[in-house]
Short mmCIF file of C-alpha atoms in Angstrom, two decimals:
data_model
loop_
_atom_site.label_atom_id
_atom_site.label_comp_id
_atom_site.label_asym_id
_atom_site.label_seq_id
_atom_site.Cartn_x
_atom_site.Cartn_y
_atom_site.Cartn_z
CA MET A 1 67.79 105.83 43.22
CA ASN A 2 67.25 102.79 45.43
CA LYS A 3 64.84 99.94 44.80
CA ASP A 4 63.83 97.49 47.51
CA TYR A 5 63.16 93.75 47.17
CA ASP A 6 62.84 90.71 49.40
CA LEU A 7 65.42 88.70 47.44
CA LEU A 8 68.13 89.72 44.98
CA VAL A 9 69.80 87.01 42.90
CA ILE A 10 73.11 87.52 41.07
CA GLY A 11 73.20 85.10 38.17
CA ALA A 12 70.48 83.60 35.97
CA GLY A 13 71.79 80.05 35.79
CA SER A 14 70.14 76.91 37.15
CA GLY A 15 70.58 77.82 40.82
CA GLY A 16 69.60 81.46 40.52
CA ILE A 17 66.54 80.82 38.37
CA ALA A 18 65.23 78.07 40.66
CA ALA A 19 65.72 80.14 43.81
CA ALA A 20 64.01 83.23 42.42
CA ASN A 21 61.02 81.29 41.10
CA ARG A 22 60.61 79.42 44.39
CA ALA A 23 60.77 82.64 46.43
CA ALA A 24 58.32 84.36 44.09
CA GLY A 25 55.99 81.40 44.54
CA TYR A 26 55.87 82.30 48.23
CA GLY A 27 54.92 85.87 47.37
CA ARG A 28 58.35 87.44 47.75
CA ARG A 29 59.43 90.30 45.50
CA CYS A 30 62.52 89.22 43.56
CA ALA A 31 65.01 90.51 41.03
CA VAL A 32 67.58 88.53 39.06
CA PHE A 33 70.73 90.08 37.59
CA GLU A 34 72.58 88.55 34.64
CA ASN A 35 75.38 90.13 32.60
CA SER A 36 75.60 87.32 30.06
CA VAL A 37 73.01 84.92 28.59
CA ILE A 38 70.02 83.72 30.58
CA GLY A 39 70.30 80.05 31.58
CA GLY A 40 73.96 80.13 32.64
CA THR A 41 76.54 77.49 31.80
CA CYS A 42 74.13 74.55 31.97
CA VAL A 43 71.80 75.80 29.26
CA ASN A 44 74.28 77.59 27.00
CA ALA A 45 77.64 75.80 27.28
CA GLY A 46 77.13 72.77 29.49
CA CYS A 47 74.51 70.15 30.26
CA VAL A 48 71.88 71.00 27.64
CA PRO A 49 74.01 71.39 24.48
CA LYS A 50 76.24 68.53 25.71
CA LYS A 51 73.26 66.17 25.84
CA VAL A 52 72.18 67.18 22.32
CA MET A 53 75.69 66.38 21.08
CA TRP A 54 75.73 63.16 23.08
CA TYR A 55 72.46 61.99 21.50
CA GLY A 56 73.98 62.78 18.11
CA ALA A 57 76.97 60.62 18.99
CA GLN A 58 74.62 57.81 20.03
CA VAL A 59 72.88 57.99 16.66
CA ALA A 60 76.28 57.74 14.95
CA GLN A 61 77.06 54.62 17.00
CA THR A 62 73.68 53.09 16.17
CA LEU A 63 74.20 53.67 12.44
CA GLU A 64 77.61 52.03 12.71
CA ASP A 65 76.07 48.98 14.39
CA ALA A 66 73.05 48.77 12.07
CA ALA A 67 74.62 46.39 9.55
CA ASP A 68 75.13 43.79 12.31
CA TYR A 69 71.35 43.68 12.69
CA GLY A 70 70.55 43.30 9.01
CA PHE A 71 70.02 46.93 8.07
CA ASN A 72 71.54 48.17 4.83
CA ILE A 73 71.87 51.88 5.49
CA LYS A 74 73.58 53.98 2.85
CA GLY A 75 74.44 57.67 2.80
CA LYS A 76 75.65 58.18 6.36
CA ASP A 77 76.91 61.70 5.66
CA PHE A 78 76.92 63.85 8.80
CA ASP A 79 76.07 67.58 8.71
CA TRP A 80 77.60 69.22 11.80
CA SER A 81 76.04 72.61 11.02
CA ALA A 82 72.54 71.10 10.89
CA LEU A 83 73.00 69.58 14.35
CA ILE A 84 74.32 72.88 15.71
CA ALA A 85 71.36 74.80 14.28
CA LYS A 86 68.85 72.39 15.87
CA ARG A 87 70.76 72.56 19.14
CA GLN A 88 70.66 76.37 19.16
CA ALA A 89 66.96 76.41 18.34
CA TYR A 90 66.30 74.28 21.42
CA ILE A 91 68.45 76.59 23.58
CA ASP A 92 66.62 79.65 22.23
CA HIS A 93 63.34 77.98 23.20
CA LEU A 94 64.62 77.58 26.77
CA HIS A 95 65.69 81.24 26.89
CA GLY A 96 62.14 82.25 26.02
CA ALA A 97 60.64 79.87 28.56
CA TYR A 98 62.80 81.27 31.37
CA ARG A 99 61.87 84.84 30.50
CA ARG A 100 58.16 84.01 30.33
CA THR A 101 58.31 82.29 33.73
CA PHE A 102 60.01 85.32 35.28
CA LEU A 103 57.30 87.53 33.81
CA SER A 104 54.44 85.36 35.04
CA ASN A 105 56.00 85.17 38.52
CA GLY A 106 56.49 88.94 38.73
CA ILE A 107 60.30 88.65 38.86
CA ASP A 108 62.33 91.58 37.55
CA TYR A 109 65.03 90.36 35.15
CA ILE A 110 67.84 92.91 34.93
CA GLU A 111 70.45 92.40 32.21
CA ALA A 112 73.40 93.99 33.96
CA GLU A 113 76.43 93.20 36.08
CA ALA A 114 75.67 93.53 39.79
CA ARG A 115 78.16 93.99 42.61
CA PHE A 116 77.94 94.47 46.36
CA THR A 117 78.32 97.95 47.80
CA GLY A 118 77.22 96.83 51.27
CA ARG A 119 75.85 93.80 53.10
CA GLN A 120 72.30 94.27 51.78
CA VAL A 121 73.00 96.48 48.77
CA LEU A 122 73.83 95.75 45.13
CA GLU A 123 74.68 98.24 42.42
CA ALA A 124 73.94 97.70 38.72
CA ASN A 125 73.81 100.18 35.84
CA GLY A 126 74.30 103.07 38.26
CA ARG A 127 71.30 102.12 40.41
CA ARG A 128 71.22 100.63 43.88
CA TYR A 129 69.07 97.69 44.93
CA ARG A 130 68.38 96.61 48.50
CA ALA A 131 67.14 93.34 49.98
CA ALA A 132 67.29 91.48 53.28
CA HIS A 133 68.34 88.39 51.34
CA ILE A 134 70.90 88.17 48.52
CA LEU A 135 71.87 85.01 46.65
CA ILE A 136 75.18 84.64 44.79
CA ALA A 137 74.72 82.22 41.87
CA THR A 138 77.31 83.42 39.35
CA GLY A 139 78.77 80.01 38.47
CA GLY A 140 82.27 79.45 37.14
CA TYR A 141 84.37 79.47 34.00
CA PRO A 142 86.81 77.00 32.41
CA ILE A 143 90.48 77.46 33.25
CA VAL A 144 93.21 78.12 30.68
CA PRO A 145 96.84 77.86 31.87
CA ASP A 146 98.73 81.09 32.33
CA GLU A 147 101.09 82.08 29.52
CA SER A 148 104.00 81.82 31.98
CA GLU A 149 103.10 78.16 32.65
CA VAL A 150 102.40 77.08 29.09
CA PRO A 151 103.46 79.53 26.37
CA GLY A 152 100.82 79.70 23.64
CA ALA A 153 98.05 78.37 25.90
CA GLU A 154 95.64 81.00 24.54
CA LEU A 155 95.68 79.19 21.17
CA GLY A 156 93.51 76.46 22.65
CA ILE A 157 89.77 76.61 23.30
CA THR A 158 87.72 75.54 26.34
CA SER A 159 84.35 73.82 26.66
CA ASP A 160 82.80 77.24 25.94
CA GLY A 161 84.70 77.33 22.66
CA PHE A 162 83.69 73.76 21.86
CA PHE A 163 80.05 74.79 21.77
CA LYS A 164 80.92 77.64 19.39
CA LEU A 165 82.57 75.41 16.78
CA GLU A 166 80.85 75.94 13.43
CA GLN A 167 82.49 72.89 11.84
CA ARG A 168 83.51 69.51 13.20
CA PRO A 169 87.30 69.50 13.69
CA ALA A 170 89.07 66.74 11.81
CA SER A 171 91.41 66.27 14.75
CA MET A 172 91.55 67.51 18.34
CA ILE A 173 93.94 67.32 21.28
CA ILE A 174 92.13 67.36 24.62
CA VAL A 175 94.21 68.28 27.67
CA GLY A 176 92.48 67.00 30.80
CA ALA A 177 91.04 63.85 32.29
CA GLY A 178 87.84 64.83 34.06
CA TYR A 179 84.29 64.16 32.93
CA VAL A 180 84.23 67.16 30.57
CA ALA A 181 87.35 65.88 28.77
CA VAL A 182 85.98 62.33 28.61
CA GLU A 183 82.55 63.38 27.34
CA VAL A 184 83.90 65.67 24.61
CA ALA A 185 86.42 63.02 23.52
CA GLY A 186 83.71 60.37 23.24
CA MET A 187 81.29 62.59 21.35
CA LEU A 188 83.84 63.80 18.83
CA ALA A 189 85.31 60.34 18.24
CA ALA A 190 81.83 58.96 17.51
CA MET A 191 81.27 61.72 14.97
CA GLY A 192 84.53 61.06 13.15
CA THR A 193 87.11 63.33 14.77
CA LYS A 194 90.59 61.95 15.46
CA VAL A 195 91.04 62.53 19.21
CA THR A 196 94.17 62.53 21.36
CA MET A 197 93.89 62.94 25.14
CA VAL A 198 96.79 64.28 27.22
CA LEU A 199 96.51 63.18 30.87
CA ARG A 200 98.51 64.45 33.80
CA ARG A 201 97.77 61.24 35.72
CA GLU A 202 97.67 57.58 34.69
CA ARG A 203 93.97 57.29 33.82
CA PRO A 204 90.94 59.49 33.10
CA LEU A 205 88.35 60.20 35.80
CA SER A 206 90.91 59.89 38.62
CA SER A 207 88.35 60.96 41.26
CA PHE A 208 85.99 58.13 40.25
CA ASP A 209 86.04 54.44 41.16
CA VAL A 210 89.20 52.70 39.92
CA LEU A 211 87.21 49.97 38.12
CA LEU A 212 85.38 52.68 36.19
CA GLN A 213 88.69 54.35 35.30
CA HIS A 214 90.04 51.13 33.78
CA LYS A 215 86.78 50.39 31.97
CA ILE A 216 86.44 53.83 30.40
CA MET A 217 90.09 53.92 29.36
CA HIS A 218 89.77 50.54 27.64
CA ALA A 219 86.53 51.55 25.92
CA MET A 220 87.97 54.85 24.69
CA ARG A 221 91.03 53.20 23.22
CA GLU A 222 88.80 50.67 21.48
CA ARG A 223 87.00 53.61 19.89
CA GLY A 224 90.31 54.86 18.47
CA ILE A 225 91.00 57.60 21.02
CA LYS A 226 94.72 57.98 21.65
CA ILE A 227 95.52 58.46 25.36
CA LEU A 228 98.88 59.77 26.61
CA PRO A 229 99.16 59.37 30.42
CA HIS A 230 101.59 61.17 32.73
CA CYS A 231 102.04 64.02 30.26
CA LYS A 232 102.17 67.77 30.79
CA PRO A 233 101.94 70.42 28.05
CA VAL A 234 104.97 72.70 27.93
CA ARG A 235 104.38 74.77 24.78
CA ILE A 236 101.64 75.44 22.21
CA THR A 237 102.42 76.87 18.78
CA GLY A 238 100.31 77.59 15.73
CA HIS A 239 100.93 76.19 12.26
CA ALA A 240 99.17 76.03 8.88
CA GLY A 241 96.99 73.03 9.77
CA GLY A 242 96.06 74.13 13.27
CA ILE A 243 98.23 73.90 16.38
CA ARG A 244 101.12 71.90 17.75
CA LEU A 245 101.58 70.73 21.35
CA GLU A 246 104.92 69.92 22.95
CA THR A 247 104.88 67.81 26.13
CA ASP A 248 107.37 67.24 28.92
CA HIS A 249 108.01 63.77 27.40
CA GLY A 250 109.36 65.31 24.24
CA ASP A 251 106.22 64.50 22.22
CA CYS A 252 105.21 66.91 19.47
CA LEU A 253 101.50 66.49 18.68
CA GLY A 254 99.64 68.20 15.87
CA ALA A 255 95.88 68.75 15.52
CA GLU A 256 93.36 71.13 14.06
CA THR A 257 92.17 72.22 17.52
CA LEU A 258 93.29 71.93 21.15
CA LEU A 259 90.79 71.95 24.00
CA TRP A 260 91.62 72.71 27.63
CA ALA A 261 89.52 70.69 30.10
CA ILE A 262 91.57 71.16 33.26
CA GLY A 263 88.99 72.47 35.69
CA ARG A 264 86.87 75.52 36.46
CA ALA A 265 87.31 78.69 38.51
CA PRO A 266 84.58 80.71 40.28
CA ASN A 267 83.02 83.91 38.90
CA SER A 268 83.61 85.84 42.12
CA LYS A 269 86.29 88.47 41.43
CA ARG A 270 83.97 91.24 40.17
CA LEU A 271 81.24 90.84 42.79
CA GLY A 272 82.64 93.30 45.36
CA LEU A 273 82.41 90.63 48.05
CA GLU A 274 84.79 92.56 50.27
CA SER A 275 82.18 95.35 50.54
CA ALA A 276 79.77 92.89 52.15
CA GLY A 277 82.43 90.98 54.11
CA VAL A 278 81.68 87.70 52.32
CA MET A 279 84.46 85.14 52.72
CA THR A 280 86.01 83.05 49.96
CA ASP A 281 88.67 80.35 50.01
CA GLU A 282 92.14 80.72 48.48
CA GLN A 283 90.78 79.85 45.02
CA GLY A 284 88.00 82.42 45.17
CA PHE A 285 85.12 79.99 45.83
CA VAL A 286 82.48 81.45 48.15
CA THR A 287 82.44 79.50 51.40
CA THR A 288 79.07 78.31 52.70
CA ASP A 289 77.64 75.98 55.33
CA ILE A 290 75.37 72.99 54.62
CA PHE A 291 72.41 75.35 54.17
CA GLN A 292 74.27 77.44 51.52
CA SER A 293 74.63 80.37 53.94
CA THR A 294 77.81 82.46 53.78
CA ASN A 295 79.48 83.99 56.82
CA VAL A 296 77.31 87.10 56.36
CA GLU A 297 73.72 86.91 57.58
CA GLY A 298 71.23 87.13 54.71
CA VAL A 299 73.81 86.37 52.01
CA TYR A 300 73.82 82.92 50.39
CA ALA A 301 75.61 81.15 47.55
CA VAL A 302 74.76 78.12 45.40
CA GLY A 303 76.28 76.18 42.54
CA ASP A 304 79.68 76.32 40.89
CA VAL A 305 80.67 79.57 42.59
CA THR A 306 80.86 77.56 45.84
CA GLY A 307 83.08 74.87 44.32
CA ARG A 308 80.47 72.17 44.92
#
C-alpha cells in the first residue's frame, strides 16, 4: 500500500524536525521517520544533556571558589544520580513537546527505519511512501577504532555511553582532542573525576586558533587534567579496576573507564541511497550543494549526515 506526501523526512533530529515543521507551516503534508529516539543526537546524547552537565560543572567550580568570597559552605557532597535524573526529566519533556508539535502541525510521526526504493519512494515497516521531496537528516554516530587497529577497542565507551553512565567514574582516559573530548574532560574534572587525555597531535582543538589551543591546554592542566600529546593507543585490556591502555610510547595507563572521542561517521549505510542514485563521498557523507540539495532532484540532506 502506498501513501503520498509532499515531504518525507528521514530522521527526527534537529534538522529533520525543523524542516518538517516549517514545511507543514506552509500547508504541506509531511511525514517524519525515526528508528531511534525522537530529538536525535542533540537532544538525547549531545547538546542538551551536555549543557546540563556543563552547568553542573559550573556549580562545582562556584562552590570551590565560594570561600574566597567569604562564604562558609559545608557539605559539598555531589549526587551524580540526582543530576542524571533531573537531566533525563528535562529530555523527556522535550520528547513530549516535539510529539505535540508534530500532532498540532498535522505531521505523521512514524517510528520505523526508512530506506529508499526509488528516487521518490521510501519503504518502512513493509509500506511504501511517496513524495516529490525527500530530506535525509539521519545524523551520525561516534567512531570506535576497528579491532584490527586497536585490539580491545570495544572495551571503551563513546559520547553516547558517557550519557548512559549511572555513576560518576573515579577516573577516565579520554582518547581524542576535539571539542567533545575537551568538554567531557572539563566537566568530569570539575566534578571530581581524575582525567587523562591521550592526544594524537601536540595540543587539543587542533582545528581552532593556535592561541586558543595554548590557552585551553594550560587551563586544563591547571585543573589537574593530565595531557599526553603525540600518543596513539595500541591495545586496550580489561582488569579488576576497569581498563588499561597501552600507547605507542610504551605508556601503560589505568582507569575505571575509557572514552573514545575521535570523530563521527554518517548514518548513511542503511538508507538504500543507491536505489535513488544519491551520491556520497568516500566516508559515506551525503554530498550536497550550498542549498543542501543532493545530486538527485527533490532529494536533500542536512546536518551531520553531510559532514558539515
